[in-house]
Coordinates of C-alpha atoms in Angstrom, one line a residue:
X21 CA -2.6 51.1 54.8
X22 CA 1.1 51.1 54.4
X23 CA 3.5 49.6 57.0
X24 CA 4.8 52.6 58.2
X25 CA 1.1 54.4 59.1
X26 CA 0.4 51.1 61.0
X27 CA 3.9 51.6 63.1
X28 CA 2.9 54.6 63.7
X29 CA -0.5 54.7 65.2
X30 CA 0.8 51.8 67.7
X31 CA 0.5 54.3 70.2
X32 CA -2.6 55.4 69.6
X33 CA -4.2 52.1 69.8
X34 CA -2.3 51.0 72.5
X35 CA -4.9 53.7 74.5
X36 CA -7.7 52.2 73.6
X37 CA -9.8 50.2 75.1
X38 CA -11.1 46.5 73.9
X39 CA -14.4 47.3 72.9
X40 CA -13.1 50.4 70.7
X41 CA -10.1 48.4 69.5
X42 CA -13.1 46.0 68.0
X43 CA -14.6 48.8 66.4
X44 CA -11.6 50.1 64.5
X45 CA -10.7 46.4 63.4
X46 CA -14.3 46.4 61.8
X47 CA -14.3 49.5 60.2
X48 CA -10.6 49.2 58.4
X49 CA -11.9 45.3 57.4
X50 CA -14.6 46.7 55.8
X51 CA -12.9 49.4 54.2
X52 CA -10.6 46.4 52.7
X53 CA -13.7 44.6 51.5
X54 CA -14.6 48.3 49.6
X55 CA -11.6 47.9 47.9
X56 CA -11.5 44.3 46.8
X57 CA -14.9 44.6 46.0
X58 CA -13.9 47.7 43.4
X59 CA -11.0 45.8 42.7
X60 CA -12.5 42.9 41.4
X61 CA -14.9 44.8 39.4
X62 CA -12.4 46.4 37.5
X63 CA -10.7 43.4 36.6
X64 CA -13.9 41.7 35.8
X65 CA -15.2 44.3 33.2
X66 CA -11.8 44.5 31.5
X67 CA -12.3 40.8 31.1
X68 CA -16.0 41.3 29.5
X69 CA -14.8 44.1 27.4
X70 CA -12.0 41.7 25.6
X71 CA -14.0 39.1 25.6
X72 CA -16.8 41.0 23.7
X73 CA -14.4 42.5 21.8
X74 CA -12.7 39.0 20.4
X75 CA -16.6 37.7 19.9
X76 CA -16.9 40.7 17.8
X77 CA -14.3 39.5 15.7
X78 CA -14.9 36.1 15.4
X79 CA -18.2 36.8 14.5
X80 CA -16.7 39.3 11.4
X81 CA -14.3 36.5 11.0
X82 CA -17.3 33.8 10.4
X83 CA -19.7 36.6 8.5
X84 CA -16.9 36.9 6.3
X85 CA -15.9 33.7 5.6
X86 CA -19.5 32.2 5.2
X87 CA -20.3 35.1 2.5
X88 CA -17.1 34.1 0.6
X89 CA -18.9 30.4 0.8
X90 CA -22.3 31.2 -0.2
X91 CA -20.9 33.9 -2.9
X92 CA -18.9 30.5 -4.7
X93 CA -22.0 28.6 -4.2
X94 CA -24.1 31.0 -6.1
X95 CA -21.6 31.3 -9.2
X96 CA -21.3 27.7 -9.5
X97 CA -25.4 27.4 -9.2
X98 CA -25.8 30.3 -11.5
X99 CA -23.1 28.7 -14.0
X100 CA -25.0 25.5 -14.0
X101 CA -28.4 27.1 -14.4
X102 CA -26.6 29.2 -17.8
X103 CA -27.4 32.4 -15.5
X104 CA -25.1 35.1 -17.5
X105 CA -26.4 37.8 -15.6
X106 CA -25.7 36.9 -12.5
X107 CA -22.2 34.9 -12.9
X108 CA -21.4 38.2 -14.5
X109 CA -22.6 40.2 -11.2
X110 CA -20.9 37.4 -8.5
X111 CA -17.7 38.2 -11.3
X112 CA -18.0 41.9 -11.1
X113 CA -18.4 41.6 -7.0
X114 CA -14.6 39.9 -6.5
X115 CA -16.0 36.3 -6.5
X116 CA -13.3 34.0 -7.3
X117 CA -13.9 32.5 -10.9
X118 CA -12.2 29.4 -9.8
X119 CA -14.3 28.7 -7.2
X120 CA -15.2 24.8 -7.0
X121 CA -17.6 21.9 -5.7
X122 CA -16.9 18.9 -3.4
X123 CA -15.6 17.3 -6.8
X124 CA -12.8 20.4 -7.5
X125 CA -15.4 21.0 -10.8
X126 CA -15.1 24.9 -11.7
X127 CA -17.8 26.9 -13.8
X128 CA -15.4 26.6 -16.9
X129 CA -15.3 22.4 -16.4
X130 CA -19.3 23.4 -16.2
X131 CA -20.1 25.4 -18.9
X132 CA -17.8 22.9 -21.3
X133 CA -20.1 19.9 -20.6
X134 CA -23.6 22.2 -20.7
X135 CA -22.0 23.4 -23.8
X136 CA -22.4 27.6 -23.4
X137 CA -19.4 29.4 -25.3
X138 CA -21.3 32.5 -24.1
X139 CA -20.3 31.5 -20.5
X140 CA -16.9 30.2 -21.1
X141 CA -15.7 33.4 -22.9
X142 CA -17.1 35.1 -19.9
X143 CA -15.6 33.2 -17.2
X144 CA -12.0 33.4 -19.4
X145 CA -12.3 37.3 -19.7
X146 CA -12.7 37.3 -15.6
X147 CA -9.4 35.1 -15.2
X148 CA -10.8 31.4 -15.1
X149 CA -8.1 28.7 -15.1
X150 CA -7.9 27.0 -18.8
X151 CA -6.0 24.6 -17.2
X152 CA -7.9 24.2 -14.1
X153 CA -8.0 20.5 -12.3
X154 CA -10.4 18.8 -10.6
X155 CA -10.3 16.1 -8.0
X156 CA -9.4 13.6 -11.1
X157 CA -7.3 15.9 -13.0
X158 CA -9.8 16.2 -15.8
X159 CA -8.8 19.7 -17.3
X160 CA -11.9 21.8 -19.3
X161 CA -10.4 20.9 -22.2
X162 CA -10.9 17.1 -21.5
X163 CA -14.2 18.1 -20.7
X164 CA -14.6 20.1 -24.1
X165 CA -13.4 17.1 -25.8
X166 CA -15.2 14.1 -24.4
X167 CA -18.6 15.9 -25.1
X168 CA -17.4 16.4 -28.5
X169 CA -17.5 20.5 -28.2
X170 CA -15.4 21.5 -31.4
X171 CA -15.9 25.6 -30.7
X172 CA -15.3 25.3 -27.1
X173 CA -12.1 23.3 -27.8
X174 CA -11.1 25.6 -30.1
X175 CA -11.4 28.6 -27.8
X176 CA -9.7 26.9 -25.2
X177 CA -6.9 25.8 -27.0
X178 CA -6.2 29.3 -28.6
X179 CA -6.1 30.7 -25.3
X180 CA -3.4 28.1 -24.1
X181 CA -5.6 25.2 -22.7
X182 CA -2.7 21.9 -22.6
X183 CA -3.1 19.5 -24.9
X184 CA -1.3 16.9 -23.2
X185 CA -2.5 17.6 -20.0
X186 CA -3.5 14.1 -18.4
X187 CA -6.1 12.9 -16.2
X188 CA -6.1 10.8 -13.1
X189 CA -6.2 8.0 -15.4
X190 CA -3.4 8.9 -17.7
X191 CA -6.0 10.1 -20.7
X192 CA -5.0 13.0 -22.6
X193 CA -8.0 15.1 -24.3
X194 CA -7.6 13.5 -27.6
X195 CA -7.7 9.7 -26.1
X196 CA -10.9 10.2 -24.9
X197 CA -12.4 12.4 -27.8
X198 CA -15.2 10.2 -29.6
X199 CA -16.1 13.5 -31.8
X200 CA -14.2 12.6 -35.5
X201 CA -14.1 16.7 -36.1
X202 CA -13.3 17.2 -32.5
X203 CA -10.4 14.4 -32.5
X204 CA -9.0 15.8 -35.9
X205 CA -8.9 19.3 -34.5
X206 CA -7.1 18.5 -31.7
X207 CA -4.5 16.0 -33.6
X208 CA -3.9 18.5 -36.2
X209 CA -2.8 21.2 -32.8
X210 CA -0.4 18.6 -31.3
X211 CA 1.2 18.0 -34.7
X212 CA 2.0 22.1 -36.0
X213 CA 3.0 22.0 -32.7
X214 CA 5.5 19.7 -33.4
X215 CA 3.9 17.0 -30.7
X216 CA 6.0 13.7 -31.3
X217 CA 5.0 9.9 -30.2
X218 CA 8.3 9.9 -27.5
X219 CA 6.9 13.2 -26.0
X220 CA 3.8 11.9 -25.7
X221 CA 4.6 9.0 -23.5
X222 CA 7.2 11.2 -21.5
X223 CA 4.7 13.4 -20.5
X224 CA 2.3 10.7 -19.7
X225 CA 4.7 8.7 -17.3
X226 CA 6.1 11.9 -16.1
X227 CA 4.5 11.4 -12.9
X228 CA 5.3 8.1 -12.2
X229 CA 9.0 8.8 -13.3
X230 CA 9.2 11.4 -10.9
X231 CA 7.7 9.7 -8.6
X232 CA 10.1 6.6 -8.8
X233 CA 12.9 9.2 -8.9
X234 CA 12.1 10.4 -5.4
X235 CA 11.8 6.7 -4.2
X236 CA 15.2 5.9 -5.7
X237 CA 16.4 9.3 -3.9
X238 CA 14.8 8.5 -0.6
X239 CA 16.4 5.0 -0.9
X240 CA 19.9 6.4 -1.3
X241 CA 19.4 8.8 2.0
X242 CA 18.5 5.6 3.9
X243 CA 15.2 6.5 4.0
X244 CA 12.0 4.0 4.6
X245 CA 10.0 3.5 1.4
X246 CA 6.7 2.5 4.0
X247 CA 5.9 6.0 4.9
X248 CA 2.3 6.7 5.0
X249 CA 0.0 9.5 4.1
X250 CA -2.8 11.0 6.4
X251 CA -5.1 7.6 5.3
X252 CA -2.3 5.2 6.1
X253 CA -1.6 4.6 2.6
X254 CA 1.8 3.5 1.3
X255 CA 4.1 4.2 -2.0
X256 CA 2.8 1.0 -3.3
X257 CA -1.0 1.7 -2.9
X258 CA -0.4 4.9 -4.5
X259 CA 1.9 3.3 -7.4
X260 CA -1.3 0.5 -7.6
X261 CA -3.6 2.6 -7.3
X262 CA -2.4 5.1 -10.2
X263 CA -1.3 1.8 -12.5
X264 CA 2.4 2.8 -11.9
X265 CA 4.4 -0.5 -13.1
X266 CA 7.3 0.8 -12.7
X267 CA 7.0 1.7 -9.2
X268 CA 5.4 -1.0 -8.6
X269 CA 8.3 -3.2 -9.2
X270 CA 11.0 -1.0 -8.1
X271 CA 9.1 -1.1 -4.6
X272 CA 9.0 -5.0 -4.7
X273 CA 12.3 -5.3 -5.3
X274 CA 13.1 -3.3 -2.0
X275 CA 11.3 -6.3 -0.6
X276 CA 8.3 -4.1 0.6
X277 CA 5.6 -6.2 1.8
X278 CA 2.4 -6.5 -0.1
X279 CA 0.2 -7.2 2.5
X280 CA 0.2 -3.6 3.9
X281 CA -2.8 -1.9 4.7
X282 CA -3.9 1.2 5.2
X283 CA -6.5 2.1 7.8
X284 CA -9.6 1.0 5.8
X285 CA -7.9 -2.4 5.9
X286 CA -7.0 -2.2 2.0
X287 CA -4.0 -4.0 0.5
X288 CA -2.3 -2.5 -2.9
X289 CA -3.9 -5.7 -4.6
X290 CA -7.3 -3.5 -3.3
X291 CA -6.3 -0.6 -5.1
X292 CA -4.7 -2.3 -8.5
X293 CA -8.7 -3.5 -8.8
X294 CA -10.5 -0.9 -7.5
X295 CA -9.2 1.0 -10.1
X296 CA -8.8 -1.1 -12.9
X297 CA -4.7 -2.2 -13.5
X298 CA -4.6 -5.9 -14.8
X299 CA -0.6 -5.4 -14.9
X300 CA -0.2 -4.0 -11.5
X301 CA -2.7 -6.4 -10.0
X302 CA -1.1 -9.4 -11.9
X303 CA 2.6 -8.3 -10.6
X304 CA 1.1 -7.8 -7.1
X305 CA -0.2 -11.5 -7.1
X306 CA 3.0 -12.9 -8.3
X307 CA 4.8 -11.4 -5.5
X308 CA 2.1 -13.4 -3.3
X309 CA -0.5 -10.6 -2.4
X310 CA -3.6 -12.2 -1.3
X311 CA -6.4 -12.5 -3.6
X312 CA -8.6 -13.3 -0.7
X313 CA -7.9 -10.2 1.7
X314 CA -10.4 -8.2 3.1
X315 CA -11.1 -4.9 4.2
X316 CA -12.8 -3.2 7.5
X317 CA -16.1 -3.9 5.0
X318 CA -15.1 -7.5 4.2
X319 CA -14.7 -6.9 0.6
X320 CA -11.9 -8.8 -1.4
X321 CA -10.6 -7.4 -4.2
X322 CA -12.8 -8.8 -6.3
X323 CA -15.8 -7.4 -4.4
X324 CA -15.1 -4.1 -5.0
X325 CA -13.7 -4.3 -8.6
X326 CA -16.0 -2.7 -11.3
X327 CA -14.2 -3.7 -14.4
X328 CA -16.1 -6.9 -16.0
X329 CA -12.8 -8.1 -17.8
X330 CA -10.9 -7.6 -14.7
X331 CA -12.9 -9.0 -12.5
X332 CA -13.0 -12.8 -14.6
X333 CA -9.1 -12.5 -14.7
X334 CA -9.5 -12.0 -10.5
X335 CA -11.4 -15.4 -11.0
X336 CA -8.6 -17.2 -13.2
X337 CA -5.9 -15.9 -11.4
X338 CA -8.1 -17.7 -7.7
X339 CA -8.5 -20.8 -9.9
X340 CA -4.9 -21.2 -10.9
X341 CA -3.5 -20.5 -7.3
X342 CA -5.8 -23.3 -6.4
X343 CA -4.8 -25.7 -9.0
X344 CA -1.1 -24.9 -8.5
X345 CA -2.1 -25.5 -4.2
X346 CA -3.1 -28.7 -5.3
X347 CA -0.6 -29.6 -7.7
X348 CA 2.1 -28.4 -5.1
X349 CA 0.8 -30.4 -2.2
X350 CA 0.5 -33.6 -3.9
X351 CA 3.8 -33.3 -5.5
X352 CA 5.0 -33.5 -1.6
X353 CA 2.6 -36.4 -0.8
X354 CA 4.5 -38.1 -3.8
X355 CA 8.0 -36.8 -2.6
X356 CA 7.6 -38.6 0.3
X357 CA 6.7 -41.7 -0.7
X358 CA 10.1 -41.6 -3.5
X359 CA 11.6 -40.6 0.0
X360 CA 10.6 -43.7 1.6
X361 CA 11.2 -46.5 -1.1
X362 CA 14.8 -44.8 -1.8
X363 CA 15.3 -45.2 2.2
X364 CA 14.2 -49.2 1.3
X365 CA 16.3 -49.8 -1.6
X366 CA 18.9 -47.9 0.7
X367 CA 18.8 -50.2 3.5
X368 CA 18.6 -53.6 0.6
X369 CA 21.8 -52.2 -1.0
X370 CA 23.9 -52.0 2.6
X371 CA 22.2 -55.6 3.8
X372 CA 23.4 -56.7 0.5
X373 CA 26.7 -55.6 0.9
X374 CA 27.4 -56.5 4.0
X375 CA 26.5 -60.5 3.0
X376 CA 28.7 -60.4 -0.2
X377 CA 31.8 -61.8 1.9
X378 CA 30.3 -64.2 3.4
X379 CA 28.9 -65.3 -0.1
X380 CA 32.0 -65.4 -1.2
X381 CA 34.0 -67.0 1.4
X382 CA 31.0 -69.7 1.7
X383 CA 31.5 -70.4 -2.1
X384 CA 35.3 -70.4 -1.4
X385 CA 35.2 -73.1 1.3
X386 CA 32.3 -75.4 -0.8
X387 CA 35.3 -75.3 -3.4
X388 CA 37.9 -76.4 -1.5
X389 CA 36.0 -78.8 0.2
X390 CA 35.0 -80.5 -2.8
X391 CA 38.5 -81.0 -3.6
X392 CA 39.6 -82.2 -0.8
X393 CA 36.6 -84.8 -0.5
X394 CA 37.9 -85.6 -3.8
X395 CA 41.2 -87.1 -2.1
X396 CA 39.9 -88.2 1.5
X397 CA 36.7 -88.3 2.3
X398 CA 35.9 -85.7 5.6
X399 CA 34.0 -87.6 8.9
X400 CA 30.8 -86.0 10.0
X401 CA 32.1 -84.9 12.9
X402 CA 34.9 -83.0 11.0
X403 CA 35.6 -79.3 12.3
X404 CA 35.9 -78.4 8.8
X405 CA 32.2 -79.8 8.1
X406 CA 31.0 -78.5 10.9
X407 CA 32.0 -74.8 10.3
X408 CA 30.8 -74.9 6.5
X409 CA 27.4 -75.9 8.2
X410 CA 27.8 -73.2 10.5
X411 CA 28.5 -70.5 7.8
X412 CA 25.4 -72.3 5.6
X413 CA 23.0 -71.6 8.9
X414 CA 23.6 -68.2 8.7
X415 CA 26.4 -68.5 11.7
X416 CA 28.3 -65.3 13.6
X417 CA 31.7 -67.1 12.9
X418 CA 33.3 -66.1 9.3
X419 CA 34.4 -68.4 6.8
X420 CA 37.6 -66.3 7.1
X421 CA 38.7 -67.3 10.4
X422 CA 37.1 -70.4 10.4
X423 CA 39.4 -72.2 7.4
X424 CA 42.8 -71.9 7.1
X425 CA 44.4 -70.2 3.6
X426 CA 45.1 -73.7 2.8
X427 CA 43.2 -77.0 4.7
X428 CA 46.2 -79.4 5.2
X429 CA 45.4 -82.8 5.7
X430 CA 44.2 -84.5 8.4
X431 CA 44.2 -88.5 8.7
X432 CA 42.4 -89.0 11.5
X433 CA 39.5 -87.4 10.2
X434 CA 39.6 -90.7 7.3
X435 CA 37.2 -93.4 8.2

């Protein structure tokens, strides 16, 4: 009820009695309650009906999404399994012909190592990436030419597939093409193409020069060069990691440390051999990285190192820190014993200096008495005596004060 109908019906109440007073309070509280209850009912289905309604989508949301998944799924299974029929149907139904695994492989990358031009031409006709990466940059040409495919490099060159594309590991498709026919094919491209030794190598470091140029950049901004990606690694594991030399010395020079880890524990000397840089690792150790360091799995960087020849230059390069520990401390242990018999021959020199005048002025006096004897014998008791037998004992008084410049003559010292 509003205010004003309760102001209102004062004066009815007020002729009530108690008993029907109670009555009216329990019939308009229960009236109340009706409403609530209605109320709350309302507000309660409005709540169900969103709520179904949001489920509805979420659930056409996941349906969606997890056909989208099984759909790539399929044309990479069907790919592998030379399937044409079916990776032309997934195709036909909107399914992504760049779809890829876990390892960024695509059905193009696939079909180049199982060899099937039938597929490839297929997959290229639906819009397929000839230039397509995977998690190690390998292109399908890479693929093409490391299994020695000459057709399928052929076709992927003519429709536009780079042929100085390189790989995590800075390999182009012709450095790691065994195939002589292949290798020749793809030479004789790069050279009508007017493919020179200088661009080679530019586009090779390109990466690490642009990566160095964005240091140098950051540098200039006032920028900290020990920012870290979402696995705590730092500029100079990724510059170890990917061989960059360059970098890598650029960063030391900025006096980075190179005993930063990232949160597996590993140092950039754990990178340099994890993936096989003998220059990077060397530079790294030179600079006083730790050859011993471990990570969250206790492994140096020798542990995990897969390269043979690498791994016996990790073992030199422990040998020779030892033998120059060695060398080092005993050139100290030698040091100070130099120290000590310079700090002798130090203290000799001074004692020696100190007892040259009275040397001399001992000498002096044994001269002059000698002459003197010569003309008057000197008593035993003679003061002159007596202080040249001082100064012989090794006396505090000096010859100096004792004698006179000149010893006159004394005749009651003759016997």
């Amino acid at each position: 009820m509003e205010h004003s109908e309760l102001i209102a019906e004062m004066a009815y109440i007020e002729k009530l009695s108690t008993q029907e007073r109670l009555k009216l309070a329990r019939r308009r509280r229960m009236q109340q309650m009706k409403k609530w209850s209605q109320k709350e009912r309302e507000i309660t289905g409005s709540k169900r009906e969103k709520t179904a309604q949001n489920e509805a989508q979420k659930r056409r949301r996941e349906n969606r999404k997890s056909v989208m998944f099984i759909n790539n799924v399929m044309l990479l299974e069907a790919a592998a399994r030379n399937d044409i029929d079916e990776v032309q149907a997934l195709l036909e139904a909107g399914v992504n012909p760049d779809s890829t695994n876990e390892d960024g492989l695509t059905a193009l990358h696939q079909c180049c190592i199982d060899d099937s031009e039938e597929m490839m031409r297929l997959l290229v006709h639906h819009g397929a990436d000839v230039n397509a990466q995977d998690s190690e940059k390998w292109t399908p040409l890479h693929a093409a030419a490391t299994c020695g495919h000459l057709h399928l490099a052929k076709f992927l060159i003519a429709k536009g597939a780079n042929l100085l594309a390189v790989n995590a590991d800075g390999n182009m498709p012709y450095d790691i093409c065994e195939d002589d026919a292949t290798l020749d094919y793809i030479e004789g491209e790069m050279a009508r193409r007017g493919v020179t030794q200088r661009l080679i190598d530019e586009t090779r470091s390109a990466t690490e020069t642009q990566m160095l140029n964005d240091l140098k950049h950051m540098k200039s901004e006032g920028q900290s060069l020990m920012f870290r990606d979402h696995q705590g690694a730092t500029p100079l594991h990724i510059a170890a990691a990917n061989g960059y030399v360059r970098v890598v010395e650029y960063l030391l020079s900025q006096n980075v440390p190179t005993e930063v880890r990232d949160h597996d524990d590993w140092s950039p000397l754990h990178a340099a051999a994890c993936w096989g840089h003998p220059d990077v690792l060397e530079l790294l150790v030179q600079n006083g990285a730790n050859l011993h360091a471990r990570t969250k799995n206790q492994e140096t960087p020798y542990d995990i190192c897969e390269d043979a020849e690498l791994r016996e230059r990790i073992m030199q390069l422990i040998s020779e820190q030892e033998t120059k520990r060695i060398h080092d401390q005993t050139k100290r242990v030698r040091r100070t014993h130099s120290n000590t018999r310079t700090q002798s021959v130090r203290r000799t020199s001074i004692r020696e200096k100190t007892l040259t005048p009275k040397k001399e002025a001992q000498e002096e006096a044994r001269i002059r008495l000698q002459l003197e004897n010569k003309k008057k014998p000197l008593q035993e008791d003679s003061p002159a005596l007596g202080g040249l037998r001082a100064v012989e004992e090794g006396g505090e008084s000096s010859p100096l004060t004792t004698f006179p410049a000149v010893i006159p003559a004394n005749n009651n010292n003759t016997k």
